[in-house]
Amino acid sequence: RDVAVTGVQTCALPIYKIGFAMFDGSAIPNVSLPPALTEIEEKAFSGAKLSEITLPASCKTIGDEAFAYSNLTSINLDHVTKLGQTSFSSTKLQGDIKLGELTEVPDYCFYGCALSSVTLQKGLKKIGIYAFENCQMKSVSLPEGLEYIGSYAF
């Protein structure tokens, strides 16, 4: 179902952050993010009906529970350098995902998703507890230099 947003004017100033719980529980099915965006804060899209989102290359940080419990099915995280705890926990993410420039996959980050595989890049040092627990993964490639894998990570 399409949702029309009325009464909103275009802002000429660049938007760098999507604030705390900005779209928490929202019924909006898709969102166009501004090209200057650098951060999505805690719970920004938590519980939203949003199924798909395209992050601009400038977006480097995704906060705690930013997309948790949402209907999100796919996202490109190649350029993201920091994820918060439970960022994508219990979403509908599915298929393969590639994590690019991260040094850590935090606790419960992808807990309960339907991911079939994950590609972890060189430079990753830590995978937190329950990071990928209850996913349906068939394969994972662990990079050289990985120093820590938390309890029940997979």
PDB file of C-alpha atoms in Angstrom:
ATOM      1  CA  ARG A   1       0.000   0.000   0.000  1.00  0.00           C
ATOM      2  CA  ASP A   2       1.329   3.452  -0.849  1.00  0.00           C
ATOM      3  CA  VAL A   3       1.435   6.151   1.766  1.00  0.00           C
ATOM      4  CA  ALA A   4       1.230   9.798   0.770  1.00  0.00           C
ATOM      5  CA  VAL A   5       2.969  12.268   3.020  1.00  0.00           C
ATOM      6  CA  THR A   6       1.441  15.728   2.742  1.00  0.00           C
ATOM      7  CA  GLY A   7       2.365  19.061   4.247  1.00  0.00           C
ATOM      8  CA  VAL A   8       6.104  18.376   4.066  1.00  0.00           C
ATOM      9  CA  GLN A   9       8.319  20.844   2.312  1.00  0.00           C
ATOM     10  CA  THR A  10      11.720  20.133   0.823  1.00  0.00           C
ATOM     11  CA  CYS A  11      14.539  21.288   3.046  1.00  0.00           C
ATOM     12  CA  ALA A  12      17.383  23.089   1.279  1.00  0.00           C
ATOM     13  CA  LEU A  13      19.837  22.280   4.081  1.00  0.00           C
ATOM     14  CA  PRO A  14      21.676  18.954   4.028  1.00  0.00           C
ATOM     15  CA  ILE A  15      20.475  16.310   6.475  1.00  0.00           C
ATOM     16  CA  TYR A  16      23.318  14.390   8.118  1.00  0.00           C
ATOM     17  CA  LYS A  17      21.435  12.245  10.662  1.00  0.00           C
ATOM     18  CA  ILE A  18      18.128  10.443  10.997  1.00  0.00           C
ATOM     19  CA  GLY A  19      17.330  11.030  14.667  1.00  0.00           C
ATOM     20  CA  PHE A  20      16.384   8.779  17.552  1.00  0.00           C
ATOM     21  CA  ALA A  21      13.177   6.821  16.834  1.00  0.00           C
ATOM     22  CA  MET A  22      12.322   9.157  13.922  1.00  0.00           C
ATOM     23  CA  PHE A  23      10.316   6.484  12.033  1.00  0.00           C
ATOM     24  CA  ASP A  24       9.862   4.022  14.920  1.00  0.00           C
ATOM     25  CA  GLY A  25       6.810   1.865  14.134  1.00  0.00           C
ATOM     26  CA  SER A  26       6.053   3.835  10.972  1.00  0.00           C
ATOM     27  CA  ALA A  27       3.819   2.371   8.246  1.00  0.00           C
ATOM     28  CA  ILE A  28       5.846   4.064   5.490  1.00  0.00           C
ATOM     29  CA  PRO A  29       6.933   1.278   3.051  1.00  0.00           C
ATOM     30  CA  ASN A  30       9.999   3.045   1.619  1.00  0.00           C
ATOM     31  CA  VAL A  31      12.136   6.082   2.346  1.00  0.00           C
ATOM     32  CA  SER A  32      14.533   8.049   0.158  1.00  0.00           C
ATOM     33  CA  LEU A  33      17.546   9.051   2.179  1.00  0.00           C
ATOM     34  CA  PRO A  34      19.448  12.281   1.530  1.00  0.00           C
ATOM     35  CA  PRO A  35      22.867  11.955  -0.147  1.00  0.00           C
ATOM     36  CA  ALA A  36      24.707  13.755   2.693  1.00  0.00           C
ATOM     37  CA  LEU A  37      23.438  11.351   5.377  1.00  0.00           C
ATOM     38  CA  THR A  38      26.235  10.050   7.635  1.00  0.00           C
ATOM     39  CA  GLU A  39      24.349   8.407  10.500  1.00  0.00           C
ATOM     40  CA  ILE A  40      21.123   6.614  11.362  1.00  0.00           C
ATOM     41  CA  GLU A  41      20.597   6.911  15.102  1.00  0.00           C
ATOM     42  CA  GLU A  42      19.210   4.491  17.662  1.00  0.00           C
ATOM     43  CA  LYS A  43      15.759   3.014  16.909  1.00  0.00           C
ATOM     44  CA  ALA A  44      15.314   5.296  13.860  1.00  0.00           C
ATOM     45  CA  PHE A  45      13.328   2.670  11.901  1.00  0.00           C
ATOM     46  CA  SER A  46      12.677   0.123  14.653  1.00  0.00           C
ATOM     47  CA  GLY A  47       9.424  -1.750  14.078  1.00  0.00           C
ATOM     48  CA  ALA A  48       8.753   0.103  10.813  1.00  0.00           C
ATOM     49  CA  LYS A  49       6.901  -1.509   7.907  1.00  0.00           C
ATOM     50  CA  LEU A  50       9.822  -0.463   5.704  1.00  0.00           C
ATOM     51  CA  SER A  51      10.934  -3.407   3.522  1.00  0.00           C
ATOM     52  CA  GLU A  52      13.736  -1.891   1.464  1.00  0.00           C
ATOM     53  CA  ILE A  53      16.132   1.008   1.877  1.00  0.00           C
ATOM     54  CA  THR A  54      19.152   2.256  -0.036  1.00  0.00           C
ATOM     55  CA  LEU A  55      21.847   3.846   2.073  1.00  0.00           C
ATOM     56  CA  PRO A  56      23.943   6.587   0.502  1.00  0.00           C
ATOM     57  CA  ALA A  57      27.699   5.863   0.409  1.00  0.00           C
ATOM     58  CA  SER A  58      28.182   8.655   2.954  1.00  0.00           C
ATOM     59  CA  CYS A  59      26.252   6.724   5.640  1.00  0.00           C
ATOM     60  CA  LYS A  60      28.904   5.191   7.901  1.00  0.00           C
ATOM     61  CA  THR A  61      27.099   4.634  11.233  1.00  0.00           C
ATOM     62  CA  ILE A  62      23.937   2.723  12.134  1.00  0.00           C
ATOM     63  CA  GLY A  63      22.844   2.939  15.777  1.00  0.00           C
ATOM     64  CA  ASP A  64      21.487   0.424  18.273  1.00  0.00           C
ATOM     65  CA  GLU A  65      18.169  -1.134  17.197  1.00  0.00           C
ATOM     66  CA  ALA A  66      18.053   1.202  14.172  1.00  0.00           C
ATOM     67  CA  PHE A  67      16.107  -1.309  12.056  1.00  0.00           C
ATOM     68  CA  ALA A  68      15.263  -3.954  14.685  1.00  0.00           C
ATOM     69  CA  TYR A  69      11.854  -5.630  14.325  1.00  0.00           C
ATOM     70  CA  SER A  70      11.218  -3.906  10.991  1.00  0.00           C
ATOM     71  CA  ASN A  71      10.114  -5.568   7.750  1.00  0.00           C
ATOM     72  CA  LEU A  72      13.467  -4.809   6.117  1.00  0.00           C
ATOM     73  CA  THR A  73      14.402  -7.590   3.662  1.00  0.00           C
ATOM     74  CA  SER A  74      17.593  -6.217   2.080  1.00  0.00           C
ATOM     75  CA  ILE A  75      20.245  -3.558   2.609  1.00  0.00           C
ATOM     76  CA  ASN A  76      23.737  -2.832   1.295  1.00  0.00           C
ATOM     77  CA  LEU A  77      26.237  -2.347   4.121  1.00  0.00           C
ATOM     78  CA  ASP A  78      29.465  -2.274   2.060  1.00  0.00           C
ATOM     79  CA  HIS A  79      30.442   1.239   3.157  1.00  0.00           C
ATOM     80  CA  VAL A  80      29.195   1.165   6.781  1.00  0.00           C
ATOM     81  CA  THR A  81      31.980   1.338   9.385  1.00  0.00           C
ATOM     82  CA  LYS A  82      29.969   1.016  12.607  1.00  0.00           C
ATOM     83  CA  LEU A  83      26.853  -0.933  13.568  1.00  0.00           C
ATOM     84  CA  GLY A  84      25.088  -0.749  16.923  1.00  0.00           C
ATOM     85  CA  GLN A  85      23.850  -3.631  19.040  1.00  0.00           C
ATOM     86  CA  THR A  86      20.698  -5.291  17.704  1.00  0.00           C
ATOM     87  CA  SER A  87      20.776  -2.998  14.623  1.00  0.00           C
ATOM     88  CA  PHE A  88      18.960  -5.582  12.489  1.00  0.00           C
ATOM     89  CA  SER A  89      17.731  -8.007  15.146  1.00  0.00           C
ATOM     90  CA  SER A  90      14.513  -9.839  14.230  1.00  0.00           C
ATOM     91  CA  THR A  91      14.157  -8.147  10.844  1.00  0.00           C
ATOM     92  CA  LYS A  92      13.223 -10.012   7.687  1.00  0.00           C
ATOM     93  CA  LEU A  93      16.696  -9.619   6.147  1.00  0.00           C
ATOM     94  CA  GLN A  94      17.288 -12.558   3.840  1.00  0.00           C
ATOM     95  CA  GLY A  95      19.760 -13.904   1.328  1.00  0.00           C
ATOM     96  CA  ASP A  96      23.426 -12.989   1.267  1.00  0.00           C
ATOM     97  CA  ILE A  97      24.969  -9.998   2.965  1.00  0.00           C
ATOM     98  CA  LYS A  98      28.440  -8.509   2.664  1.00  0.00           C
ATOM     99  CA  LEU A  99      29.837  -6.530   5.567  1.00  0.00           C
ATOM    100  CA  GLY A 100      32.514  -4.162   4.314  1.00  0.00           C
ATOM    101  CA  GLU A 101      34.535  -1.841   6.504  1.00  0.00           C
ATOM    102  CA  LEU A 102      33.521  -3.061   9.974  1.00  0.00           C
ATOM    103  CA  THR A 103      35.938  -3.884  12.786  1.00  0.00           C
ATOM    104  CA  GLU A 104      33.121  -5.356  14.912  1.00  0.00           C
ATOM    105  CA  VAL A 105      29.753  -7.047  14.474  1.00  0.00           C
ATOM    106  CA  PRO A 106      28.075  -6.122  17.780  1.00  0.00           C
ATOM    107  CA  ASP A 107      25.999  -8.295  20.093  1.00  0.00           C
ATOM    108  CA  TYR A 108      22.658  -9.477  18.646  1.00  0.00           C
ATOM    109  CA  CYS A 109      23.257  -7.401  15.496  1.00  0.00           C
ATOM    110  CA  PHE A 110      21.587  -9.823  13.046  1.00  0.00           C
ATOM    111  CA  TYR A 111      19.883 -12.088  15.588  1.00  0.00           C
ATOM    112  CA  GLY A 112      16.920 -13.957  14.092  1.00  0.00           C
ATOM    113  CA  CYS A 113      17.329 -12.808  10.473  1.00  0.00           C
ATOM    114  CA  ALA A 114      16.866 -15.162   7.514  1.00  0.00           C
ATOM    115  CA  LEU A 115      20.352 -14.650   6.085  1.00  0.00           C
ATOM    116  CA  SER A 116      21.683 -17.548   4.006  1.00  0.00           C
ATOM    117  CA  SER A 117      25.316 -16.385   4.001  1.00  0.00           C
ATOM    118  CA  VAL A 118      27.514 -13.575   5.232  1.00  0.00           C
ATOM    119  CA  THR A 119      30.812 -12.316   3.845  1.00  0.00           C
ATOM    120  CA  LEU A 120      33.049 -10.804   6.488  1.00  0.00           C
ATOM    121  CA  GLN A 121      35.961  -8.678   5.303  1.00  0.00           C
ATOM    122  CA  LYS A 122      39.575  -8.429   6.422  1.00  0.00           C
ATOM    123  CA  GLY A 123      39.851  -5.920   9.261  1.00  0.00           C
ATOM    124  CA  LEU A 124      37.013  -7.460  11.278  1.00  0.00           C
ATOM    125  CA  LYS A 125      38.301  -8.106  14.813  1.00  0.00           C
ATOM    126  CA  LYS A 126      35.230  -9.064  16.838  1.00  0.00           C
ATOM    127  CA  ILE A 127      31.898 -10.854  16.431  1.00  0.00           C
ATOM    128  CA  GLY A 128      29.691 -10.264  19.476  1.00  0.00           C
ATOM    129  CA  ILE A 129      27.467 -12.667  21.369  1.00  0.00           C
ATOM    130  CA  TYR A 130      24.395 -13.871  19.474  1.00  0.00           C
ATOM    131  CA  ALA A 131      25.443 -11.680  16.499  1.00  0.00           C
ATOM    132  CA  PHE A 132      24.046 -14.142  13.920  1.00  0.00           C
ATOM    133  CA  GLU A 133      22.182 -16.568  16.216  1.00  0.00           C
ATOM    134  CA  ASN A 134      18.913 -17.989  14.860  1.00  0.00           C
ATOM    135  CA  CYS A 135      19.793 -17.046  11.289  1.00  0.00           C
ATOM    136  CA  GLN A 136      19.397 -19.699   8.626  1.00  0.00           C
ATOM    137  CA  MET A 137      22.933 -19.370   7.276  1.00  0.00           C
ATOM    138  CA  LYS A 138      24.414 -22.060   5.113  1.00  0.00           C
ATOM    139  CA  SER A 139      27.877 -20.512   4.901  1.00  0.00           C
ATOM    140  CA  VAL A 140      30.114 -17.949   6.518  1.00  0.00           C
ATOM    141  CA  SER A 141      33.707 -17.038   5.704  1.00  0.00           C
ATOM    142  CA  LEU A 142      35.756 -15.863   8.653  1.00  0.00           C
ATOM    143  CA  PRO A 143      38.503 -13.389   7.768  1.00  0.00           C
ATOM    144  CA  GLU A 144      42.139 -13.526   8.776  1.00  0.00           C
ATOM    145  CA  GLY A 145      42.873 -11.412  11.818  1.00  0.00           C
ATOM    146  CA  LEU A 146      39.577 -12.108  13.573  1.00  0.00           C
ATOM    147  CA  GLU A 147      40.389 -12.033  17.293  1.00  0.00           C
ATOM    148  CA  TYR A 148      37.117 -12.791  19.087  1.00  0.00           C
ATOM    149  CA  ILE A 149      33.893 -14.700  18.472  1.00  0.00           C
ATOM    150  CA  GLY A 150      31.308 -14.351  21.242  1.00  0.00           C
ATOM    151  CA  SER A 151      29.130 -17.065  22.726  1.00  0.00           C
ATOM    152  CA  TYR A 152      26.329 -18.302  20.462  1.00  0.00           C
ATOM    153  CA  ALA A 153      27.516 -15.962  17.684  1.00  0.00           C
ATOM    154  CA  PHE A 154      26.190 -18.386  15.036  1.00  0.00           C
TER     155      PHE A 154
END
